[in-house]
mmCIF file of C-alpha atoms and ligand atoms in Angstrom:
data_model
loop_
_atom_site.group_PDB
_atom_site.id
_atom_site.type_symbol
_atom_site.label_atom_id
_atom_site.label_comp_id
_atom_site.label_asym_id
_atom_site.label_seq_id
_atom_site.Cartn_x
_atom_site.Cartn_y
_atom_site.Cartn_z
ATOM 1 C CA UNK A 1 -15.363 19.753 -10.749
ATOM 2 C CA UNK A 2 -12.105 19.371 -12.914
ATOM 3 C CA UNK A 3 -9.826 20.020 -9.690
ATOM 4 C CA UNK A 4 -11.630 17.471 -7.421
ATOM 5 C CA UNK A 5 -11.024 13.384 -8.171
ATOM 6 C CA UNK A 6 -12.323 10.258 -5.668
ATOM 7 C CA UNK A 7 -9.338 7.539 -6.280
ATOM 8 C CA UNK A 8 -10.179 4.348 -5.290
ATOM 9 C CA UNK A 9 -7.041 2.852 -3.764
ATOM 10 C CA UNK A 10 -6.773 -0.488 -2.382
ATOM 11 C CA UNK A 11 -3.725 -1.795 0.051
ATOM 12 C CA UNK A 12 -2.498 -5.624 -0.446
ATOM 13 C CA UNK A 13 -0.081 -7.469 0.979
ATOM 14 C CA UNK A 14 1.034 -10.454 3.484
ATOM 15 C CA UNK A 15 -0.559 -10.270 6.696
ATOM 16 C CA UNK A 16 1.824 -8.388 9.027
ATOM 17 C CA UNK A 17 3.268 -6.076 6.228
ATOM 18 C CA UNK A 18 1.187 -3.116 8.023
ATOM 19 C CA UNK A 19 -1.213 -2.400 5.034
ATOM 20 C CA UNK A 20 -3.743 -1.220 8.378
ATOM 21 C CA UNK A 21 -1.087 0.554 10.275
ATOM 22 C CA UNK A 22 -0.335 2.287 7.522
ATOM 23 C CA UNK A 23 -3.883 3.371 6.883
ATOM 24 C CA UNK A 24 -3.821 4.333 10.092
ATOM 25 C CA UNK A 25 -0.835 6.300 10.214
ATOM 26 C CA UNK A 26 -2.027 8.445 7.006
ATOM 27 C CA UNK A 27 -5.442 9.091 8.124
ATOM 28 C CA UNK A 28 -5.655 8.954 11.900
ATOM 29 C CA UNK A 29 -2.156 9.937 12.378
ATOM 30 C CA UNK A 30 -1.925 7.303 14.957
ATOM 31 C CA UNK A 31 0.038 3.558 15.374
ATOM 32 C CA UNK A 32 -0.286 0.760 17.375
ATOM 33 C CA UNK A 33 2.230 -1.573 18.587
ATOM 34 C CA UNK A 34 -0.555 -4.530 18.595
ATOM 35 C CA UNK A 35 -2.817 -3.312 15.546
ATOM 36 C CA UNK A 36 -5.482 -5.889 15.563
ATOM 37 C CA UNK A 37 -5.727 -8.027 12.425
ATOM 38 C CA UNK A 38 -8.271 -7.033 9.696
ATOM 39 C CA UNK A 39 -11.568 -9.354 8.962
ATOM 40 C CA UNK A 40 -12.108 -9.120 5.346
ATOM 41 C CA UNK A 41 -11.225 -5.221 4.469
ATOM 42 C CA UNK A 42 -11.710 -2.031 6.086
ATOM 43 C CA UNK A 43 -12.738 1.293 4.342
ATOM 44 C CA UNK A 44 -11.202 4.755 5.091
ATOM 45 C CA UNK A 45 -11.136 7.790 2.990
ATOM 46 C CA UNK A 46 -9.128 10.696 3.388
ATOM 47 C CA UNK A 47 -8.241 13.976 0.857
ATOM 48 C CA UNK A 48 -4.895 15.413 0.151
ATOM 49 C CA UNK A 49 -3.975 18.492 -1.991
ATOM 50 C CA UNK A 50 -1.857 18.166 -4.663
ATOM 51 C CA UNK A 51 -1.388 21.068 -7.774
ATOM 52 C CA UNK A 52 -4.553 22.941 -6.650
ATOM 53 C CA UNK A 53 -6.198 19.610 -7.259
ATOM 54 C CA UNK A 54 -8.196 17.700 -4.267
ATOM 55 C CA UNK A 55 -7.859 13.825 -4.417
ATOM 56 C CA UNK A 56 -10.270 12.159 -1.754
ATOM 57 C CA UNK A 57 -8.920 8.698 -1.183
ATOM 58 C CA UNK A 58 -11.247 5.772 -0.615
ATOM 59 C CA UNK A 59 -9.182 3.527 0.460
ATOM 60 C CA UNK A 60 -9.949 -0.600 1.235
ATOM 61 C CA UNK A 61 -7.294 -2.176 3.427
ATOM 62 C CA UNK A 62 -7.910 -5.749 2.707
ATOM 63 C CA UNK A 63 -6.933 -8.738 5.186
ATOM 64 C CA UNK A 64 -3.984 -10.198 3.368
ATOM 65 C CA UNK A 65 -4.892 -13.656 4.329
ATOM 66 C CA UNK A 66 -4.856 -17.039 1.982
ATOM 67 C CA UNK A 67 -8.701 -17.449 3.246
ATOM 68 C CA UNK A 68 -9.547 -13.796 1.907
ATOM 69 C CA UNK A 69 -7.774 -14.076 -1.782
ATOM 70 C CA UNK A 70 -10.819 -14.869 -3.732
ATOM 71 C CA UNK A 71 -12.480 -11.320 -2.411
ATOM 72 C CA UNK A 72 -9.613 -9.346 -3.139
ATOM 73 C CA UNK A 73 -10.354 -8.626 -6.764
ATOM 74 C CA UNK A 74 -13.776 -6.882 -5.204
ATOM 75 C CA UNK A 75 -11.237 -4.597 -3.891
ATOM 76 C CA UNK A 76 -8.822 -3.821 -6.470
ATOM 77 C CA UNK A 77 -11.134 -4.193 -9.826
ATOM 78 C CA UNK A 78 -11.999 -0.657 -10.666
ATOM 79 C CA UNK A 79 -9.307 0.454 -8.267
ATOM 80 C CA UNK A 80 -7.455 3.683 -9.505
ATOM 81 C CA UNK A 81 -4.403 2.533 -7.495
ATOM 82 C CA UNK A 82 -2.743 0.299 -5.124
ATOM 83 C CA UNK A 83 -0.338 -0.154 -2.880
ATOM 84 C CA UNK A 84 1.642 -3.317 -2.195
ATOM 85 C CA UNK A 85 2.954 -3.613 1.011
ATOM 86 C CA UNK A 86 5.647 -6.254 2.199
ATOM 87 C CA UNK A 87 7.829 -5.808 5.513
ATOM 88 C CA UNK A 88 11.440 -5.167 5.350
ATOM 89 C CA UNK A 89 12.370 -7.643 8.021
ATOM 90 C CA UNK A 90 10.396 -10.830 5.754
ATOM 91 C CA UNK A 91 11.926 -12.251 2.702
ATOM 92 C CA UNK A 92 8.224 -14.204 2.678
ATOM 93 C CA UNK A 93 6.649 -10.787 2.673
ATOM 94 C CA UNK A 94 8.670 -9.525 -0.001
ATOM 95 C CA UNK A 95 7.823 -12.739 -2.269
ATOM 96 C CA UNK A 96 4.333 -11.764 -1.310
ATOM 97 C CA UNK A 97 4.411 -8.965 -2.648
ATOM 98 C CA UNK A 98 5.437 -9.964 -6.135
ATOM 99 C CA UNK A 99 2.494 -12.626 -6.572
ATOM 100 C CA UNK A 100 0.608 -9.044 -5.540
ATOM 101 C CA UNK A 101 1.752 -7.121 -8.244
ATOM 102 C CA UNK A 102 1.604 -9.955 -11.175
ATOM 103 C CA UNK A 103 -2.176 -10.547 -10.107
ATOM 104 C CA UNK A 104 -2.838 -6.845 -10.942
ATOM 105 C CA UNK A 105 -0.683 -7.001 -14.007
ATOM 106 C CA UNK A 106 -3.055 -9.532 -15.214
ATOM 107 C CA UNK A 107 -6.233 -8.358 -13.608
ATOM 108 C CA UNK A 108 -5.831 -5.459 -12.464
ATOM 109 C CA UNK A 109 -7.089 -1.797 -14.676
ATOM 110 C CA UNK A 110 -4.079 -0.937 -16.903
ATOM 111 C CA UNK A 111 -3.878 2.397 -15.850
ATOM 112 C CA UNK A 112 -3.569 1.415 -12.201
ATOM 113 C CA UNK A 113 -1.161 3.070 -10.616
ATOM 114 C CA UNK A 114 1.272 0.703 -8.418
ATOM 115 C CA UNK A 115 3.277 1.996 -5.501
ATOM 116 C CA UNK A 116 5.398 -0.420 -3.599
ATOM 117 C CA UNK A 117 5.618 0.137 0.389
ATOM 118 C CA UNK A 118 8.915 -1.569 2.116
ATOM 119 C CA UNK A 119 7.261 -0.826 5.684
ATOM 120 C CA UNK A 120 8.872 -1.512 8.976
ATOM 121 C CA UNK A 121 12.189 0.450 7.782
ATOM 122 C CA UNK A 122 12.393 1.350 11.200
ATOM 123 C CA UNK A 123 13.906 -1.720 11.960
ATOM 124 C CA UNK A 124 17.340 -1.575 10.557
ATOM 125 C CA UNK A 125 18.660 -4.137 12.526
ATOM 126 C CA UNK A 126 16.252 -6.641 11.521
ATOM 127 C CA UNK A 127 16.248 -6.039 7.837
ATOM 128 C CA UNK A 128 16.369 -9.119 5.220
ATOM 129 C CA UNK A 129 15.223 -7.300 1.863
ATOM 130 C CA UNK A 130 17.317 -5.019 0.664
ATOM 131 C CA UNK A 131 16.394 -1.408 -0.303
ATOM 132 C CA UNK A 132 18.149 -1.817 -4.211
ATOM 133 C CA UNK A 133 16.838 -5.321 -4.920
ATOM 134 C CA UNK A 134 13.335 -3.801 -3.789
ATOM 135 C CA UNK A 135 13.848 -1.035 -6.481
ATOM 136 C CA UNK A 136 15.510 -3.203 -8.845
ATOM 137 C CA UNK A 137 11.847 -5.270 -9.079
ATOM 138 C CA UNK A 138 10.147 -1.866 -8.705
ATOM 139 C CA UNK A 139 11.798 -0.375 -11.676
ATOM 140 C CA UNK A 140 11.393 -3.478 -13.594
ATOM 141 C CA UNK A 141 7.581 -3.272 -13.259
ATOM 142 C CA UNK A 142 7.003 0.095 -13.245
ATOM 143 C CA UNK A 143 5.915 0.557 -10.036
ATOM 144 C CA UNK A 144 7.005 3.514 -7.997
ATOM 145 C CA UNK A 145 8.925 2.598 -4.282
ATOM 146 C CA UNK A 146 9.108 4.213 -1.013
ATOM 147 C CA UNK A 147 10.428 2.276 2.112
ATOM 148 C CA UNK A 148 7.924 3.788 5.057
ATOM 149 C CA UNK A 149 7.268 3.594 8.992
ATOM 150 C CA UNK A 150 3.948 3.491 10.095
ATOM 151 C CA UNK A 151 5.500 3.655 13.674
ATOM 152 C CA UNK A 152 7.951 6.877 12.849
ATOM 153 C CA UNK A 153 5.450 8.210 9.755
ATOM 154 C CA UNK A 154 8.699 7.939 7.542
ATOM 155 C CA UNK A 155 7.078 8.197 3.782
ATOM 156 C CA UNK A 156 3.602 7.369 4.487
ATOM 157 C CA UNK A 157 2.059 10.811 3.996
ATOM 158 C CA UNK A 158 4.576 10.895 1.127
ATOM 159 C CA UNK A 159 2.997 7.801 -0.623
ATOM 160 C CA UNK A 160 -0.291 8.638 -0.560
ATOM 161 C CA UNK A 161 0.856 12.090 -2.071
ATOM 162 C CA UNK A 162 3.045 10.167 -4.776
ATOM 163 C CA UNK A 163 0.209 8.432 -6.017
ATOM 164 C CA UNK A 164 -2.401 11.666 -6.132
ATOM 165 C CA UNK A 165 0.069 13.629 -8.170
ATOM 166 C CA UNK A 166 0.541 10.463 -10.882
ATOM 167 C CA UNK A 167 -3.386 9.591 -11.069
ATOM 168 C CA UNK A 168 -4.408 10.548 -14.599
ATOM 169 C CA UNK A 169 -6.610 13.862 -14.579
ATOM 170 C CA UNK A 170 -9.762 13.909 -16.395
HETATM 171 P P1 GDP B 1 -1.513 -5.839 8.244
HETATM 172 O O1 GDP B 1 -1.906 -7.252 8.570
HETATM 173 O O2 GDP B 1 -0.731 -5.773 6.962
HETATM 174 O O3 GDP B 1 -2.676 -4.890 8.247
HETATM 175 O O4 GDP B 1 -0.497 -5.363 9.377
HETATM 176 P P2 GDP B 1 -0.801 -4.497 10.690
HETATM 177 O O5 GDP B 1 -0.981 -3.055 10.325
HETATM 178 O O6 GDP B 1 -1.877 -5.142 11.461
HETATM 179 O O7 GDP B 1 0.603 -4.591 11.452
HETATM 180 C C1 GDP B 1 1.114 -5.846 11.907
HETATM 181 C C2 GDP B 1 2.056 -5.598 13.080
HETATM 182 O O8 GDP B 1 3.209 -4.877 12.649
HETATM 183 C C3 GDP B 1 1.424 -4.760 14.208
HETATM 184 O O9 GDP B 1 1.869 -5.281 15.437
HETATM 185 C C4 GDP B 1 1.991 -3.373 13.989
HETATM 186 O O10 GDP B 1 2.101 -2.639 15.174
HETATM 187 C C5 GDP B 1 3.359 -3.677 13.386
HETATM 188 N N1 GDP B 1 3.807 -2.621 12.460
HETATM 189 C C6 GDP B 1 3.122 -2.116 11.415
HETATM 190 N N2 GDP B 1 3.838 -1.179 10.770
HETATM 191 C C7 GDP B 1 5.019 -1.093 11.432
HETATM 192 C C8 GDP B 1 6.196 -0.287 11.253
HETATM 193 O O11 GDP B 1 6.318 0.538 10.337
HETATM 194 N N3 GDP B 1 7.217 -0.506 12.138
HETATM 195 C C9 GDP B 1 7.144 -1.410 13.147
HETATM 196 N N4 GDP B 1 8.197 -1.530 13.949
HETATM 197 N N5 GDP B 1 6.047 -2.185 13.343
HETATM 198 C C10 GDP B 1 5.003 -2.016 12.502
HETATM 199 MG MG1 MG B 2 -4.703 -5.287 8.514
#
């Protein structure tokens, strides 16, 4: 019915960004310090309740590797909405993320909607992309930004939530 919506959602981003921890984190409620690597993608779904609405995620958590780019637009065409995932610690990552979010610009559905994941902001010490320049971009592109833990939870139920609440209703 009108208060129950399947969102396809896809997760991009360099390899090592946590796009599967993540996943993990939100449905499983678990992390792993040595999260294997993804082959291809990986499918989970998972509901949350927003507004006495029910979204039920199904969510593809894609590799993130060179060698996988030319399946990825399996993944996000017809996607309701992504998110782009860099890590906090890698400039590279954060680059990454960019080429992401102009692929879907050009690709991608128009409606999408775009959330932005700095992950790893549990390591401070380490950091080399800065939360404002990350919001700057975000802000520019209308995206929407969160920095999240997968290892602390920090954000990540948050972003899934973000995104159900701004997914157009029917
Ligand atoms: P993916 O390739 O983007 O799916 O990245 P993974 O989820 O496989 O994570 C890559 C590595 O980073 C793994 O060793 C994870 O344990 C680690 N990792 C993922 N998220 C976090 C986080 O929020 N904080 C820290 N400290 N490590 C993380
Ligand atoms: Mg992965």
């Amino acid at each position: 019915g009108q208060n129950n919506l399947n969102a396809k959602l896809v997760l991009l981003g360099d390899m090592g960004a946590g796009k599967s921890s993540l996943v993990i984190r939100f449905v499983k409620g678990q992390f792993l310090e040595f999260q294997e690597s993804t082959i291809g993608a990986a499918f989970f779904s998972q509901s949350v309740s927003v507004n006495n609405a029910t979204v039920k995620f199904e969510i593809w958590d894609t590799a993130g590797q060179e060698r996988y780019h030319s399946l990825a637009p399996m993944y996000y065409r017809g996607a309701a909405a992504a998110i782009i995932v860099y890590d906090i610690t890698s400039s590279d990552s954060f680059g990454r993320a960019k080429k992401w979010v102009q692929e879907l610009q050009k690709q991608g559905n128009p409606n999408m909607v775009m959330a932005l994941a700095g992950n790893k902001c549990d390591l401070e010490d380490k950091r080399n992309v800065t939360a404002e320049e990350a919001r700057i971009y975000a802000d520019e592109n209308g995206l929407f930004f969160l920095e999240t833990s997968a290892k602390t939870a920090v954000n990540v139920n948050d972003i899934f939530y973000e995104i159900a609440k701004r997914l157009p209703r029917a």
